[in-house]
Amino acid sequence: MKKKLVALTLSAVMTISMAGCGNTMSDEYVTINKYKGLEITEVEKTEVTDETVENTVKSYLTAAPLKTEITDRAAQDGDTVDIDFVGKVDGKAFDGGTASGASLKIGSGTYIGANGDYKGFEEQIIGHKKGDKFDIEVKFPDDYSESTLAGKVATFSITLNGIYEVSDDTEITDEWVKQNSDTAETVEEFKEEIRTKMKENNESTRQSQLQSEVLEALSEQVEVKKYPDGDIDKEYQAVEDYYTAYAQQYGMEFADFLKTYMNMTEEDFKKKAKEVAEESVKKKLACELLAKKKKLEPSDKEYEKKVEEYAEKAGYEDVDAFRKAYDEDTIRATILQEAVANYLLESSVQVEAASTDNSTDGSSSDK
């Protein structure tokens, strides 16, 4: 009996030891203490109901109401027109003064209004027909937000591409569907199209949340031995550049932006940005190690296909435009992290949000 007990004990120790060896890995930069069976918070599936479909359809209808083109008369107050225009001050085009295919409802007060002896932009379109090309003059208000244009007289060269009556009906029709859907021709087909898209979007969002959860769980299991030269500085600069660009969009000094919108001093920001940079590099190194050991790196063909997918999801017209907006290292790292996250999810354990205290009461469930 004693020999048998000793044998069982040794067997258990060896099993635990072997499991541990198979669940860790290391290189010159990081050690991953665990990557199989990572515990993450469960992300519930979002149900697509008839009500959510109806609300989405209504939002589409509001954004793109039914339009009927007018071809037998000139533009009048209340019409919606499609126009191209080029605006110039003192013979020179100015920023924001040029557009192609702009939609404007006459009388909405969206564009420059009357000022002194000068009529408003919108009222000067009245009386013109589709295809007309004409010039108008307007005067910017003295308190105009762009100081270089305040009080200036501008000439706009306009091409009237089309005149439309826009319906105020709140009910969607087959006619509207034919105008606004590439595949559906009836209201019911359109609703089914919306339902399918919503299910796909919900699942995509859920998958992204799970990927984020499991990468965070992996990061908690990583010990950094050393960082590659320059990696922290590069990531830090990326964080700083991101928020500096935001400050510029708001027309604010960086320190003022931090104080107003982030409740931070510059010193606070530097400290936090360094932490973010270190975490980002740690996660990147761990993913690179896992990808190499588990052969998760995409082939050239898979990589290009993934880049096309990212470009489409981000709303870019083509891959070249996407690649100009994001450097190749960032794209490659993102693709690699997604592959690693999907690999980790296969063995992950999802637990209910209220049960994330690492208890062993059986409330965890492997899904």
PDB file of C-alpha atoms in Angstrom, residues 96-244:
ATOM      1  CA  GLY A  96     -13.179  74.677 -46.501  1.00  0.00           C
ATOM      2  CA  GLY A  97     -14.501  76.658 -49.447  1.00  0.00           C
ATOM      3  CA  THR A  98     -14.543  73.836 -51.984  1.00  0.00           C
ATOM      4  CA  ALA A  99     -16.870  70.831 -52.166  1.00  0.00           C
ATOM      5  CA  SER A 100     -18.152  68.261 -54.625  1.00  0.00           C
ATOM      6  CA  GLY A 101     -21.582  66.651 -54.407  1.00  0.00           C
ATOM      7  CA  ALA A 102     -22.639  68.686 -51.368  1.00  0.00           C
ATOM      8  CA  SER A 103     -26.256  68.247 -50.268  1.00  0.00           C
ATOM      9  CA  LEU A 104     -28.000  71.437 -49.123  1.00  0.00           C
ATOM     10  CA  LYS A 105     -31.585  72.135 -48.126  1.00  0.00           C
ATOM     11  CA  ILE A 106     -32.434  75.659 -49.253  1.00  0.00           C
ATOM     12  CA  GLY A 107     -33.718  77.679 -46.319  1.00  0.00           C
ATOM     13  CA  SER A 108     -32.020  75.551 -43.685  1.00  0.00           C
ATOM     14  CA  GLY A 109     -29.600  78.348 -42.770  1.00  0.00           C
ATOM     15  CA  THR A 110     -26.681  75.937 -43.017  1.00  0.00           C
ATOM     16  CA  TYR A 111     -24.559  78.189 -45.229  1.00  0.00           C
ATOM     17  CA  ILE A 112     -23.574  81.868 -44.996  1.00  0.00           C
ATOM     18  CA  GLY A 113     -26.626  84.099 -44.547  1.00  0.00           C
ATOM     19  CA  ALA A 114     -27.439  87.574 -45.831  1.00  0.00           C
ATOM     20  CA  ASN A 115     -25.085  90.318 -44.640  1.00  0.00           C
ATOM     21  CA  GLY A 116     -25.699  93.979 -45.465  1.00  0.00           C
ATOM     22  CA  ASP A 117     -26.071  94.408 -49.223  1.00  0.00           C
ATOM     23  CA  TYR A 118     -25.078  90.803 -49.862  1.00  0.00           C
ATOM     24  CA  LYS A 119     -27.688  88.051 -50.146  1.00  0.00           C
ATOM     25  CA  GLY A 120     -27.268  84.714 -48.425  1.00  0.00           C
ATOM     26  CA  PHE A 121     -25.650  81.700 -50.095  1.00  0.00           C
ATOM     27  CA  GLU A 122     -28.791  79.560 -50.144  1.00  0.00           C
ATOM     28  CA  GLU A 123     -31.242  82.136 -51.476  1.00  0.00           C
ATOM     29  CA  GLN A 124     -29.001  82.803 -54.479  1.00  0.00           C
ATOM     30  CA  ILE A 125     -29.469  79.208 -55.656  1.00  0.00           C
ATOM     31  CA  ILE A 126     -33.221  79.771 -55.984  1.00  0.00           C
ATOM     32  CA  GLY A 127     -34.282  80.175 -59.624  1.00  0.00           C
ATOM     33  CA  HIS A 128     -31.490  78.078 -61.085  1.00  0.00           C
ATOM     34  CA  LYS A 129     -32.070  74.753 -62.834  1.00  0.00           C
ATOM     35  CA  LYS A 130     -30.215  71.457 -62.966  1.00  0.00           C
ATOM     36  CA  GLY A 131     -26.994  71.823 -64.936  1.00  0.00           C
ATOM     37  CA  ASP A 132     -26.687  75.577 -64.374  1.00  0.00           C
ATOM     38  CA  LYS A 133     -23.234  76.985 -63.609  1.00  0.00           C
ATOM     39  CA  PHE A 134     -23.162  80.396 -61.963  1.00  0.00           C
ATOM     40  CA  ASP A 135     -21.283  82.662 -59.553  1.00  0.00           C
ATOM     41  CA  ILE A 136     -22.589  84.248 -56.364  1.00  0.00           C
ATOM     42  CA  GLU A 137     -21.110  86.675 -53.829  1.00  0.00           C
ATOM     43  CA  VAL A 138     -21.530  86.468 -50.069  1.00  0.00           C
ATOM     44  CA  LYS A 139     -20.032  88.311 -47.134  1.00  0.00           C
ATOM     45  CA  PHE A 140     -18.721  86.490 -44.076  1.00  0.00           C
ATOM     46  CA  PRO A 141     -19.937  87.821 -40.705  1.00  0.00           C
ATOM     47  CA  ASP A 142     -17.539  90.113 -38.845  1.00  0.00           C
ATOM     48  CA  ASP A 143     -17.447  87.611 -35.966  1.00  0.00           C
ATOM     49  CA  TYR A 144     -16.861  84.576 -38.197  1.00  0.00           C
ATOM     50  CA  SER A 145     -14.980  81.793 -36.394  1.00  0.00           C
ATOM     51  CA  GLU A 146     -12.166  81.787 -38.956  1.00  0.00           C
ATOM     52  CA  SER A 147     -10.607  85.198 -38.354  1.00  0.00           C
ATOM     53  CA  THR A 148      -8.885  85.350 -41.772  1.00  0.00           C
ATOM     54  CA  LEU A 149     -12.313  85.255 -43.439  1.00  0.00           C
ATOM     55  CA  ALA A 150     -14.253  87.460 -41.008  1.00  0.00           C
ATOM     56  CA  GLY A 151     -15.890  90.360 -42.823  1.00  0.00           C
ATOM     57  CA  LYS A 152     -14.508  89.250 -46.201  1.00  0.00           C
ATOM     58  CA  VAL A 153     -16.461  89.046 -49.461  1.00  0.00           C
ATOM     59  CA  ALA A 154     -16.228  85.659 -51.156  1.00  0.00           C
ATOM     60  CA  THR A 155     -17.140  84.552 -54.669  1.00  0.00           C
ATOM     61  CA  PHE A 156     -18.496  81.036 -55.116  1.00  0.00           C
ATOM     62  CA  SER A 157     -18.577  79.303 -58.501  1.00  0.00           C
ATOM     63  CA  ILE A 158     -21.461  76.839 -58.308  1.00  0.00           C
ATOM     64  CA  THR A 159     -22.601  73.900 -60.436  1.00  0.00           C
ATOM     65  CA  LEU A 160     -26.148  72.730 -59.728  1.00  0.00           C
ATOM     66  CA  ASN A 161     -26.099  68.933 -60.176  1.00  0.00           C
ATOM     67  CA  GLY A 162     -29.658  68.166 -59.133  1.00  0.00           C
ATOM     68  CA  ILE A 163     -32.829  69.359 -57.398  1.00  0.00           C
ATOM     69  CA  TYR A 164     -34.822  67.116 -55.078  1.00  0.00           C
ATOM     70  CA  GLU A 165     -37.934  67.019 -52.963  1.00  0.00           C
ATOM     71  CA  VAL A 166     -37.204  65.129 -49.755  1.00  0.00           C
ATOM     72  CA  SER A 167     -40.082  63.221 -48.201  1.00  0.00           C
ATOM     73  CA  ASP A 168     -41.021  63.784 -44.548  1.00  0.00           C
ATOM     74  CA  ASP A 169     -42.743  60.383 -44.383  1.00  0.00           C
ATOM     75  CA  THR A 170     -41.690  58.271 -41.427  1.00  0.00           C
ATOM     76  CA  GLU A 171     -42.706  54.965 -42.994  1.00  0.00           C
ATOM     77  CA  ILE A 172     -40.177  53.036 -45.014  1.00  0.00           C
ATOM     78  CA  THR A 173     -41.292  51.913 -48.488  1.00  0.00           C
ATOM     79  CA  ASP A 174     -40.090  49.539 -51.195  1.00  0.00           C
ATOM     80  CA  GLU A 175     -39.174  52.596 -53.269  1.00  0.00           C
ATOM     81  CA  TRP A 176     -36.873  53.868 -50.501  1.00  0.00           C
ATOM     82  CA  VAL A 177     -35.289  50.413 -50.183  1.00  0.00           C
ATOM     83  CA  LYS A 178     -34.482  50.318 -53.901  1.00  0.00           C
ATOM     84  CA  GLN A 179     -32.774  53.707 -53.575  1.00  0.00           C
ATOM     85  CA  ASN A 180     -30.707  52.808 -50.539  1.00  0.00           C
ATOM     86  CA  SER A 181     -29.879  49.093 -50.611  1.00  0.00           C
ATOM     87  CA  ASP A 182     -27.499  47.298 -52.948  1.00  0.00           C
ATOM     88  CA  THR A 183     -29.261  43.950 -52.563  1.00  0.00           C
ATOM     89  CA  ALA A 184     -32.763  44.301 -51.075  1.00  0.00           C
ATOM     90  CA  GLU A 185     -35.770  45.422 -53.100  1.00  0.00           C
ATOM     91  CA  THR A 186     -38.542  45.212 -50.511  1.00  0.00           C
ATOM     92  CA  VAL A 187     -38.999  46.409 -46.952  1.00  0.00           C
ATOM     93  CA  GLU A 188     -38.973  42.853 -45.587  1.00  0.00           C
ATOM     94  CA  GLU A 189     -35.795  41.979 -47.485  1.00  0.00           C
ATOM     95  CA  PHE A 190     -34.167  45.134 -46.151  1.00  0.00           C
ATOM     96  CA  LYS A 191     -35.145  44.319 -42.561  1.00  0.00           C
ATOM     97  CA  GLU A 192     -33.668  40.852 -42.929  1.00  0.00           C
ATOM     98  CA  GLU A 193     -30.517  42.418 -44.374  1.00  0.00           C
ATOM     99  CA  ILE A 194     -30.304  44.707 -41.336  1.00  0.00           C
ATOM    100  CA  ARG A 195     -30.875  41.788 -38.946  1.00  0.00           C
ATOM    101  CA  THR A 196     -28.059  39.807 -40.546  1.00  0.00           C
ATOM    102  CA  LYS A 197     -25.655  42.761 -40.420  1.00  0.00           C
ATOM    103  CA  MET A 198     -26.514  43.458 -36.780  1.00  0.00           C
ATOM    104  CA  LYS A 199     -25.856  39.835 -35.821  1.00  0.00           C
ATOM    105  CA  GLU A 200     -22.518  39.930 -37.635  1.00  0.00           C
ATOM    106  CA  ASN A 201     -21.562  43.255 -36.020  1.00  0.00           C
ATOM    107  CA  ASN A 202     -22.581  42.052 -32.557  1.00  0.00           C
ATOM    108  CA  GLU A 203     -20.521  38.893 -32.915  1.00  0.00           C
ATOM    109  CA  SER A 204     -17.561  40.873 -34.273  1.00  0.00           C
ATOM    110  CA  THR A 205     -17.753  43.239 -31.293  1.00  0.00           C
ATOM    111  CA  ARG A 206     -18.047  40.316 -28.879  1.00  0.00           C
ATOM    112  CA  GLN A 207     -15.054  38.612 -30.461  1.00  0.00           C
ATOM    113  CA  SER A 208     -12.999  41.813 -30.201  1.00  0.00           C
ATOM    114  CA  GLN A 209     -13.896  42.115 -26.506  1.00  0.00           C
ATOM    115  CA  LEU A 210     -12.867  38.504 -25.886  1.00  0.00           C
ATOM    116  CA  GLN A 211      -9.576  39.047 -27.732  1.00  0.00           C
ATOM    117  CA  SER A 212      -8.873  42.118 -25.627  1.00  0.00           C
ATOM    118  CA  GLU A 213      -9.737  40.215 -22.430  1.00  0.00           C
ATOM    119  CA  VAL A 214      -7.462  37.284 -23.211  1.00  0.00           C
ATOM    120  CA  LEU A 215      -4.507  39.498 -24.201  1.00  0.00           C
ATOM    121  CA  GLU A 216      -4.865  41.361 -20.908  1.00  0.00           C
ATOM    122  CA  ALA A 217      -4.951  38.028 -19.087  1.00  0.00           C
ATOM    123  CA  LEU A 218      -1.798  36.955 -20.949  1.00  0.00           C
ATOM    124  CA  SER A 219      -0.044  40.199 -20.052  1.00  0.00           C
ATOM    125  CA  GLU A 220      -0.609  39.477 -16.367  1.00  0.00           C
ATOM    126  CA  GLN A 221       1.333  36.242 -16.823  1.00  0.00           C
ATOM    127  CA  VAL A 222       4.353  37.885 -18.470  1.00  0.00           C
ATOM    128  CA  GLU A 223       7.624  38.841 -16.786  1.00  0.00           C
ATOM    129  CA  VAL A 224       9.901  41.196 -18.708  1.00  0.00           C
ATOM    130  CA  LYS A 225      13.633  40.507 -18.585  1.00  0.00           C
ATOM    131  CA  LYS A 226      14.581  43.465 -20.725  1.00  0.00           C
ATOM    132  CA  TYR A 227      13.074  45.680 -23.426  1.00  0.00           C
ATOM    133  CA  PRO A 228      14.583  45.897 -26.922  1.00  0.00           C
ATOM    134  CA  ASP A 229      16.516  49.126 -27.436  1.00  0.00           C
ATOM    135  CA  GLY A 230      14.268  51.975 -28.536  1.00  0.00           C
ATOM    136  CA  ASP A 231      10.938  50.113 -28.317  1.00  0.00           C
ATOM    137  CA  ILE A 232       9.667  51.958 -25.233  1.00  0.00           C
ATOM    138  CA  ASP A 233      10.639  55.339 -26.690  1.00  0.00           C
ATOM    139  CA  LYS A 234       8.878  54.506 -29.954  1.00  0.00           C
ATOM    140  CA  GLU A 235       5.652  53.482 -28.207  1.00  0.00           C
ATOM    141  CA  TYR A 236       5.827  56.480 -25.871  1.00  0.00           C
ATOM    142  CA  GLN A 237       6.179  58.813 -28.866  1.00  0.00           C
ATOM    143  CA  ALA A 238       3.177  57.181 -30.541  1.00  0.00           C
ATOM    144  CA  VAL A 239       1.031  57.831 -27.447  1.00  0.00           C
ATOM    145  CA  GLU A 240       2.229  61.431 -27.188  1.00  0.00           C
ATOM    146  CA  ASP A 241       1.671  62.077 -30.909  1.00  0.00           C
ATOM    147  CA  TYR A 242      -1.882  60.692 -30.649  1.00  0.00           C
ATOM    148  CA  TYR A 243      -2.918  63.087 -27.893  1.00  0.00           C
ATOM    149  CA  THR A 244      -0.964  66.002 -29.348  1.00  0.00           C
TER     150      THR A 244
END
